[in-house]
Structures are given as structure tokens and as C-alpha cells.
mmCIF file of C-alpha atoms in Angstrom:
data_model
loop_
_atom_site.group_PDB
_atom_site.id
_atom_site.type_symbol
_atom_site.label_atom_id
_atom_site.label_comp_id
_atom_site.label_asym_id
_atom_site.label_seq_id
_atom_site.Cartn_x
_atom_site.Cartn_y
_atom_site.Cartn_z
ATOM 1 C CA MET A 11 9.381 9.635 -5.307
ATOM 2 C CA LYS A 12 9.915 7.981 -8.653
ATOM 3 C CA ILE A 13 12.453 9.602 -11.081
ATOM 4 C CA GLY A 14 12.730 8.359 -14.811
ATOM 5 C CA LEU A 15 15.881 8.555 -16.526
ATOM 6 C CA PHE A 16 16.869 7.714 -20.037
ATOM 7 C CA ASP A 17 19.882 7.372 -22.718
ATOM 8 C CA SER A 18 21.259 5.353 -25.297
ATOM 9 C CA GLY A 19 23.389 3.757 -23.250
ATOM 10 C CA ILE A 20 25.057 3.289 -20.039
ATOM 11 C CA GLY A 21 25.678 6.996 -20.116
ATOM 12 C CA GLY A 22 23.033 8.107 -18.339
ATOM 13 C CA LEU A 23 24.013 5.366 -15.369
ATOM 14 C CA ASN A 24 26.695 8.062 -14.290
ATOM 15 C CA VAL A 25 23.916 10.460 -14.016
ATOM 16 C CA LEU A 26 21.904 7.666 -12.071
ATOM 17 C CA LYS A 27 24.795 7.101 -9.513
ATOM 18 C CA GLU A 28 25.034 11.139 -8.671
ATOM 19 C CA PHE A 29 21.470 10.768 -7.717
ATOM 20 C CA LEU A 30 21.702 7.661 -5.560
ATOM 21 C CA LYS A 31 24.274 9.545 -4.015
ATOM 22 C CA LYS A 32 22.214 12.469 -2.863
ATOM 23 C CA TYR A 33 18.942 10.675 -3.320
ATOM 24 C CA PRO A 34 19.144 7.408 -2.503
ATOM 25 C CA GLN A 35 15.573 6.662 -1.184
ATOM 26 C CA ASN A 36 13.932 7.059 -4.274
ATOM 27 C CA GLU A 37 11.990 4.546 -6.519
ATOM 28 C CA TYR A 38 14.447 4.839 -10.413
ATOM 29 C CA TYR A 39 13.880 3.808 -13.151
ATOM 30 C CA TYR A 40 16.167 4.132 -16.205
ATOM 31 C CA TYR A 41 15.832 3.249 -19.842
ATOM 32 C CA GLY A 42 19.004 2.350 -21.881
ATOM 33 C CA ASP A 43 18.146 2.016 -25.823
ATOM 34 C CA THR A 44 21.366 0.041 -26.067
ATOM 35 C CA LYS A 45 19.644 -1.385 -29.216
ATOM 36 C CA ASN A 46 19.976 1.822 -31.116
ATOM 37 C CA ILE A 47 23.508 3.471 -29.636
ATOM 38 C CA PRO A 48 24.796 5.510 -30.505
ATOM 39 C CA TYR A 49 22.415 8.474 -30.907
ATOM 40 C CA GLY A 50 25.423 10.905 -31.394
ATOM 41 C CA ASN A 51 24.926 10.800 -35.138
ATOM 42 C CA LYS A 52 21.408 10.275 -35.793
ATOM 43 C CA ASP A 53 19.094 13.466 -37.148
ATOM 44 C CA LYS A 54 16.707 15.055 -34.974
ATOM 45 C CA ASP A 55 13.442 13.272 -35.852
ATOM 46 C CA THR A 56 14.928 9.600 -35.581
ATOM 47 C CA LEU A 57 15.770 11.441 -31.982
ATOM 48 C CA LEU A 58 12.650 12.731 -30.986
ATOM 49 C CA LYS A 59 11.288 9.161 -32.546
ATOM 50 C CA LEU A 60 13.424 7.181 -29.813
ATOM 51 C CA SER A 61 13.335 9.322 -27.182
ATOM 52 C CA LEU A 62 9.152 9.384 -27.089
ATOM 53 C CA LYS A 63 9.259 5.690 -27.154
ATOM 54 C CA ALA A 64 11.173 6.262 -23.623
ATOM 55 C CA ILE A 65 8.732 9.598 -22.653
ATOM 56 C CA HIS A 66 5.928 6.802 -23.053
ATOM 57 C CA PHE A 67 7.771 4.231 -21.216
ATOM 58 C CA PHE A 68 8.206 6.728 -18.098
ATOM 59 C CA GLU A 69 4.246 7.305 -18.486
ATOM 60 C CA GLN A 70 3.126 4.055 -17.876
ATOM 61 C CA LYS A 71 5.458 3.478 -14.841
ATOM 62 C CA HIS A 72 3.870 6.797 -13.774
ATOM 63 C CA VAL A 73 6.768 7.992 -12.505
ATOM 64 C CA ASP A 74 6.874 12.257 -11.026
ATOM 65 C CA LEU A 75 9.435 13.128 -12.958
ATOM 66 C CA ILE A 76 12.088 12.686 -15.742
ATOM 67 C CA VAL A 77 15.680 13.069 -16.464
ATOM 68 C CA ILE A 78 17.246 13.059 -20.113
ATOM 69 C CA ALA A 79 20.619 11.596 -19.017
ATOM 70 C CA CYS A 80 21.980 11.795 -22.951
ATOM 71 C CA GLY A 81 23.505 15.717 -24.117
ATOM 72 C CA THR A 82 22.671 14.622 -27.265
ATOM 73 C CA VAL A 83 19.047 14.430 -26.896
ATOM 74 C CA SER A 84 19.284 17.434 -24.358
ATOM 75 C CA SER A 85 20.661 19.870 -27.056
ATOM 76 C CA ASN A 86 18.256 19.068 -29.595
ATOM 77 C CA CYS A 87 14.899 17.651 -28.625
ATOM 78 C CA TYR A 88 14.545 19.232 -25.499
ATOM 79 C CA LEU A 89 11.935 21.495 -25.870
ATOM 80 C CA GLU A 90 9.445 19.192 -28.512
ATOM 81 C CA LEU A 91 10.095 16.703 -25.395
ATOM 82 C CA LYS A 92 8.402 18.974 -22.874
ATOM 83 C CA LYS A 93 5.804 19.563 -25.278
ATOM 84 C CA GLN A 94 4.520 15.681 -24.889
ATOM 85 C CA THR A 95 4.114 14.644 -21.755
ATOM 86 C CA LYS A 96 2.657 16.149 -18.461
ATOM 87 C CA ILE A 97 5.639 14.800 -15.996
ATOM 88 C CA PRO A 98 8.021 17.473 -15.708
ATOM 89 C CA ILE A 99 11.300 16.924 -17.315
ATOM 90 C CA PHE A 100 14.613 18.172 -16.810
ATOM 91 C CA ASP A 101 17.399 18.154 -19.326
ATOM 92 C CA ILE A 102 21.219 17.307 -18.997
ATOM 93 C CA ILE A 103 22.803 20.417 -19.761
ATOM 94 C CA SER A 104 21.234 23.558 -18.254
ATOM 95 C CA SER A 105 22.401 23.457 -15.085
ATOM 96 C CA THR A 106 25.880 22.590 -16.643
ATOM 97 C CA ILE A 107 25.693 25.365 -18.644
ATOM 98 C CA ALA A 108 24.494 27.972 -15.130
ATOM 99 C CA TYR A 109 27.192 26.042 -13.528
ATOM 100 C CA VAL A 110 30.004 27.073 -15.512
ATOM 101 C CA ASN A 111 28.759 30.961 -16.062
ATOM 102 C CA SER A 112 29.003 31.340 -12.368
ATOM 103 C CA LYS A 113 32.558 30.760 -12.543
ATOM 104 C CA THR A 114 35.347 32.750 -14.028
ATOM 105 C CA PHE A 115 36.176 30.599 -16.419
ATOM 106 C CA GLN A 116 38.000 32.222 -19.587
ATOM 107 C CA ASN A 117 39.003 29.622 -22.159
ATOM 108 C CA ILE A 118 36.510 26.388 -21.792
ATOM 109 C CA LEU A 119 36.667 22.976 -23.852
ATOM 110 C CA VAL A 120 33.860 20.940 -24.336
ATOM 111 C CA PHE A 121 33.678 17.415 -25.677
ATOM 112 C CA GLY A 122 30.523 16.271 -27.358
ATOM 113 C CA THR A 123 28.590 14.186 -29.701
ATOM 114 C CA GLU A 124 28.764 15.333 -33.545
ATOM 115 C CA ARG A 125 24.933 16.121 -32.694
ATOM 116 C CA THR A 126 25.440 17.783 -29.338
ATOM 117 C CA ILE A 127 28.229 19.950 -30.858
ATOM 118 C CA GLU A 128 27.026 21.147 -33.894
ATOM 119 C CA SER A 129 23.702 22.210 -32.097
ATOM 120 C CA HIS A 130 26.483 24.798 -30.562
ATOM 121 C CA ILE A 131 24.213 25.032 -27.298
ATOM 122 C CA PHE A 132 27.432 25.341 -25.522
ATOM 123 C CA LYS A 133 28.630 27.779 -27.465
ATOM 124 C CA ASN A 134 25.855 30.015 -27.547
ATOM 125 C CA ASN A 135 24.984 30.084 -24.061
ATOM 126 C CA LEU A 136 28.515 30.504 -22.594
ATOM 127 C CA LYS A 137 30.408 33.235 -20.909
ATOM 128 C CA GLY A 138 33.928 32.133 -21.807
ATOM 129 C CA MET A 139 35.809 31.415 -25.176
ATOM 130 C CA THR A 140 34.417 27.821 -25.753
ATOM 131 C CA THR A 141 35.585 25.571 -28.224
ATOM 132 C CA GLU A 142 33.960 22.879 -28.797
ATOM 133 C CA ILE A 143 34.936 19.584 -30.535
ATOM 134 C CA LYS A 144 32.979 16.059 -31.727
ATOM 135 C CA THR A 145 34.649 13.285 -30.207
ATOM 136 C CA PRO A 146 32.566 10.423 -31.881
ATOM 137 C CA GLU A 147 34.890 7.656 -30.939
ATOM 138 C CA PHE A 148 34.331 7.622 -27.531
ATOM 139 C CA VAL A 149 31.159 6.682 -26.745
ATOM 140 C CA PRO A 150 31.820 3.267 -28.617
ATOM 141 C CA MET A 151 35.159 2.703 -27.085
ATOM 142 C CA ILE A 152 33.155 2.763 -23.383
ATOM 143 C CA GLU A 153 29.952 0.702 -24.424
ATOM 144 C CA ASN A 154 32.635 -1.534 -26.039
ATOM 145 C CA LEU A 155 35.023 -1.411 -22.854
ATOM 146 C CA GLN A 156 37.815 -0.532 -25.331
ATOM 147 C CA ILE A 157 39.731 2.067 -23.981
ATOM 148 C CA ASP A 158 42.036 3.773 -26.372
ATOM 149 C CA SER A 159 44.470 6.220 -24.405
ATOM 150 C CA GLN A 160 46.201 7.193 -27.662
ATOM 151 C CA ILE A 161 42.470 8.711 -29.462
ATOM 152 C CA ILE A 162 41.880 10.626 -26.206
ATOM 153 C CA ALA A 163 45.712 12.027 -26.123
ATOM 154 C CA LYS A 164 45.049 12.812 -29.823
ATOM 155 C CA TYR A 165 41.898 15.127 -28.841
ATOM 156 C CA LEU A 166 43.787 16.638 -25.753
ATOM 157 C CA LYS A 167 47.195 17.260 -26.627
ATOM 158 C CA ASN A 168 46.308 20.871 -28.028
ATOM 159 C CA PHE A 169 44.274 21.937 -24.991
ATOM 160 C CA GLN A 170 46.761 22.537 -22.535
ATOM 161 C CA ASP A 171 46.076 26.157 -21.426
ATOM 162 C CA ILE A 172 41.866 25.635 -20.948
ATOM 163 C CA ASP A 173 40.144 26.553 -17.541
ATOM 164 C CA CYS A 174 37.530 23.694 -17.577
ATOM 165 C CA LEU A 175 36.905 20.722 -19.642
ATOM 166 C CA ILE A 176 33.186 19.972 -19.922
ATOM 167 C CA LEU A 177 31.953 16.292 -20.311
ATOM 168 C CA GLY A 178 29.105 17.377 -22.831
ATOM 169 C CA CYS A 179 27.899 13.839 -23.141
ATOM 170 C CA THR A 180 26.833 11.570 -20.008
ATOM 171 C CA HIS A 181 28.838 8.496 -21.130
ATOM 172 C CA TYR A 182 32.552 10.638 -20.697
ATOM 173 C CA PRO A 183 32.819 10.716 -16.798
ATOM 174 C CA ILE A 184 33.800 7.074 -17.333
ATOM 175 C CA LEU A 185 37.144 8.677 -18.982
ATOM 176 C CA LYS A 186 38.032 11.545 -16.639
ATOM 177 C CA ALA A 187 40.564 9.414 -14.971
ATOM 178 C CA GLU A 188 42.389 9.123 -18.645
ATOM 179 C CA PHE A 189 41.616 12.815 -18.930
ATOM 180 C CA LEU A 190 43.838 13.973 -16.096
ATOM 181 C CA LYS A 191 46.563 11.794 -17.614
ATOM 182 C CA TYR A 192 46.857 14.818 -20.297
ATOM 183 C CA LEU A 193 45.413 17.810 -18.478
ATOM 184 C CA PRO A 194 47.371 20.642 -16.278
ATOM 185 C CA SER A 195 46.006 19.986 -12.422
ATOM 186 C CA ASN A 196 44.268 23.059 -12.429
ATOM 187 C CA VAL A 197 41.811 22.360 -15.056
ATOM 188 C CA GLU A 198 38.377 21.476 -13.775
ATOM 189 C CA ILE A 199 36.443 18.910 -15.366
ATOM 190 C CA ILE A 200 32.895 19.378 -15.155
ATOM 191 C CA ASP A 201 30.323 16.351 -15.168
ATOM 192 C CA MET A 202 27.065 16.982 -15.783
ATOM 193 C CA GLY A 203 25.483 14.567 -13.820
ATOM 194 C CA GLU A 204 26.728 16.476 -10.720
ATOM 195 C CA CYS A 205 26.021 20.226 -12.016
ATOM 196 C CA LEU A 206 21.753 18.726 -12.421
ATOM 197 C CA VAL A 207 22.435 17.004 -9.290
ATOM 198 C CA ASN A 208 23.107 19.839 -7.530
ATOM 199 C CA LYS A 209 20.642 22.393 -8.767
ATOM 200 C CA ILE A 210 17.403 19.789 -8.180
ATOM 201 C CA HIS A 211 15.951 19.718 -5.278
ATOM 202 C CA LEU A 212 13.917 16.301 -4.022
ATOM 203 C CA GLU A 213 12.493 14.957 -1.167
ATOM 204 C CA ASP A 214 13.830 11.541 -0.528
ATOM 205 C CA SER A 215 10.527 9.231 0.286
ATOM 206 C CA ASN A 216 11.269 5.952 2.599
ATOM 207 C CA LYS A 217 12.459 3.301 -0.086
ATOM 208 C CA GLN A 218 15.031 2.909 -2.583
ATOM 209 C CA SER A 219 14.516 0.746 -5.497
ATOM 210 C CA VAL A 220 16.967 0.619 -8.331
ATOM 211 C CA ASN A 221 14.991 -0.522 -12.028
ATOM 212 C CA LEU A 222 17.482 -0.811 -14.780
ATOM 213 C CA TYR A 223 15.964 -1.521 -18.668
ATOM 214 C CA PHE A 224 17.477 -2.120 -21.999
ATOM 215 C CA THR A 225 16.392 -2.555 -25.032
ATOM 216 C CA LYS A 226 19.614 -4.602 -26.038
ATOM 217 C CA ILE A 227 21.566 -6.559 -23.262
ATOM 218 C CA SER A 228 25.112 -8.144 -23.776
ATOM 219 C CA ASP A 229 28.392 -9.296 -21.889
ATOM 220 C CA SER A 230 29.722 -5.548 -21.789
ATOM 221 C CA LEU A 231 26.741 -4.002 -20.912
ATOM 222 C CA LEU A 232 26.620 -6.168 -17.770
ATOM 223 C CA LYS A 233 30.167 -5.376 -16.885
ATOM 224 C CA ASN A 234 29.642 -1.793 -17.642
ATOM 225 C CA ILE A 235 26.663 -1.980 -14.976
ATOM 226 C CA LYS A 236 28.509 -3.049 -12.485
ATOM 227 C CA LYS A 237 31.569 -1.047 -12.992
ATOM 228 C CA ILE A 238 29.267 1.937 -12.229
ATOM 229 C CA LEU A 239 26.814 1.209 -9.989
ATOM 230 C CA ASP A 240 27.395 0.230 -6.682
ATOM 231 C CA CYS A 241 23.978 -1.156 -5.327
ATOM 232 C CA ASN A 242 21.159 -3.708 -5.845
ATOM 233 C CA TYR A 243 19.383 -3.205 -9.018
ATOM 234 C CA SER A 244 16.545 -5.199 -11.190
ATOM 235 C CA LEU A 245 17.632 -5.804 -15.087
ATOM 236 C CA ASN A 246 15.093 -6.197 -17.196
ATOM 237 C CA ASN A 247 15.183 -6.503 -21.228
ATOM 238 C CA ILE A 248 12.701 -4.194 -23.250
ATOM 239 C CA GLU A 249 11.220 -4.163 -26.401
#
């Protein structure tokens, strides 16, 4: 089976990593638009235009399904993108909302990009009391390998009574160890990639290949890939 995943940068690699754990024997195609990162502050028209390039790329690769491994695109463009292709397409947020609503969380915190939080997709669909917080510094920190604990602490210091923290951007699982330093041990941290993989049902084929395509390749990108993925892969630069 050929599976396509796309994101603005390396965040979606966290989703790919979850797919590889559960469904290792497939052909994976990853499209990372590192030339135009971040997506979190872009308007909807721009997001659609950039996302359609990824969709067209996957159509040329003849993938069997597409995963929007980006919270910003999922929260703003999913319905429009579904209309633009005949390939089955999955967003990264719906399965997270379904998982959280299956639990009894009373006090939910969501970290996300500007556009994701402004869409209020979590607050409008979750049952528990939900606080949504924009965290624009996180993606540049992760992409540039410059994790700042003081910035993370600033966002968490007023939320010690929450039941769960939703990582509303696929970049954010990289910061999970940092989040745990400032949260009570009973707080569940929700990884959207895990939620999607646990809900989707695929059949493994007899072949594994991981093909990574990025619109811009840098030293920090190479280091991030090695930090996230523990498998053989091909790396390609695509305009």
C-alpha cells in the first residue's frame, strides 16, 4: 500500500513514525514543505495553495491514501482538500477529538499554532472545558533545534489543574519530555499521530520503503530526521 503524508516541516515525521510502528510493511511518501515553514501564521488561501501542491505530488506518486499530518491544514482546509482529489484523505485532528471525547476529561488544555487555535476546532468539538493556547514559538524552536525550557515553562505554569494536554501540532511530540517536567504525573499528553494510527485500519503489504521529499534541505533538517526516524529512508529535494 502506498501512503502519503504531508506537513510544513518535520512535524509530520512524528506521525510517520507512528505508522511505521503499527504498519511497517508499506510504501510511505512524505512531503515536507520546509521552504514555506511555518504554516501556523498563514492565511487560509495560502494554506490551500501550498497543500494542493502536496496533493498533486501524491497523485503523481499514485498513493492509495493521504494523511494531512499537519494540525494547521487539518483545522483549516480539510473539507476543501477532500473535494480536490479522488484519493481517500485523512485529517490529523478528528481522531484526536474522538479519542478525547471517549474519556472523562474535565479540564483540557490545547497547544497549537495560531491558525489552528483561531479555528476553535477543539473548543467547538470537545465535551470537557477546553482552553486553547497559541504557541507560535514552538515550531521554530523545534525546526532549528533550539529548545528553550523557559518558554515552555511560561506556557505551563498556570495550568497545573488540567486532566490532559493535547498536542495540537504534529511538531509538538518532540517537546513531550519538556512538558512532563512542568506537569503533574496524572496529566495525559495526547499525541495526534498516535490517535490517528490507533483509529485507522490498514493492511500491511510485503514491502517497506520510506521516501522523504522536502522543498528545502538544511543541516538542522537532517539532524531532526535522524532524531525522529529509526529506519532506512531515501531523502529527496523537490521544488
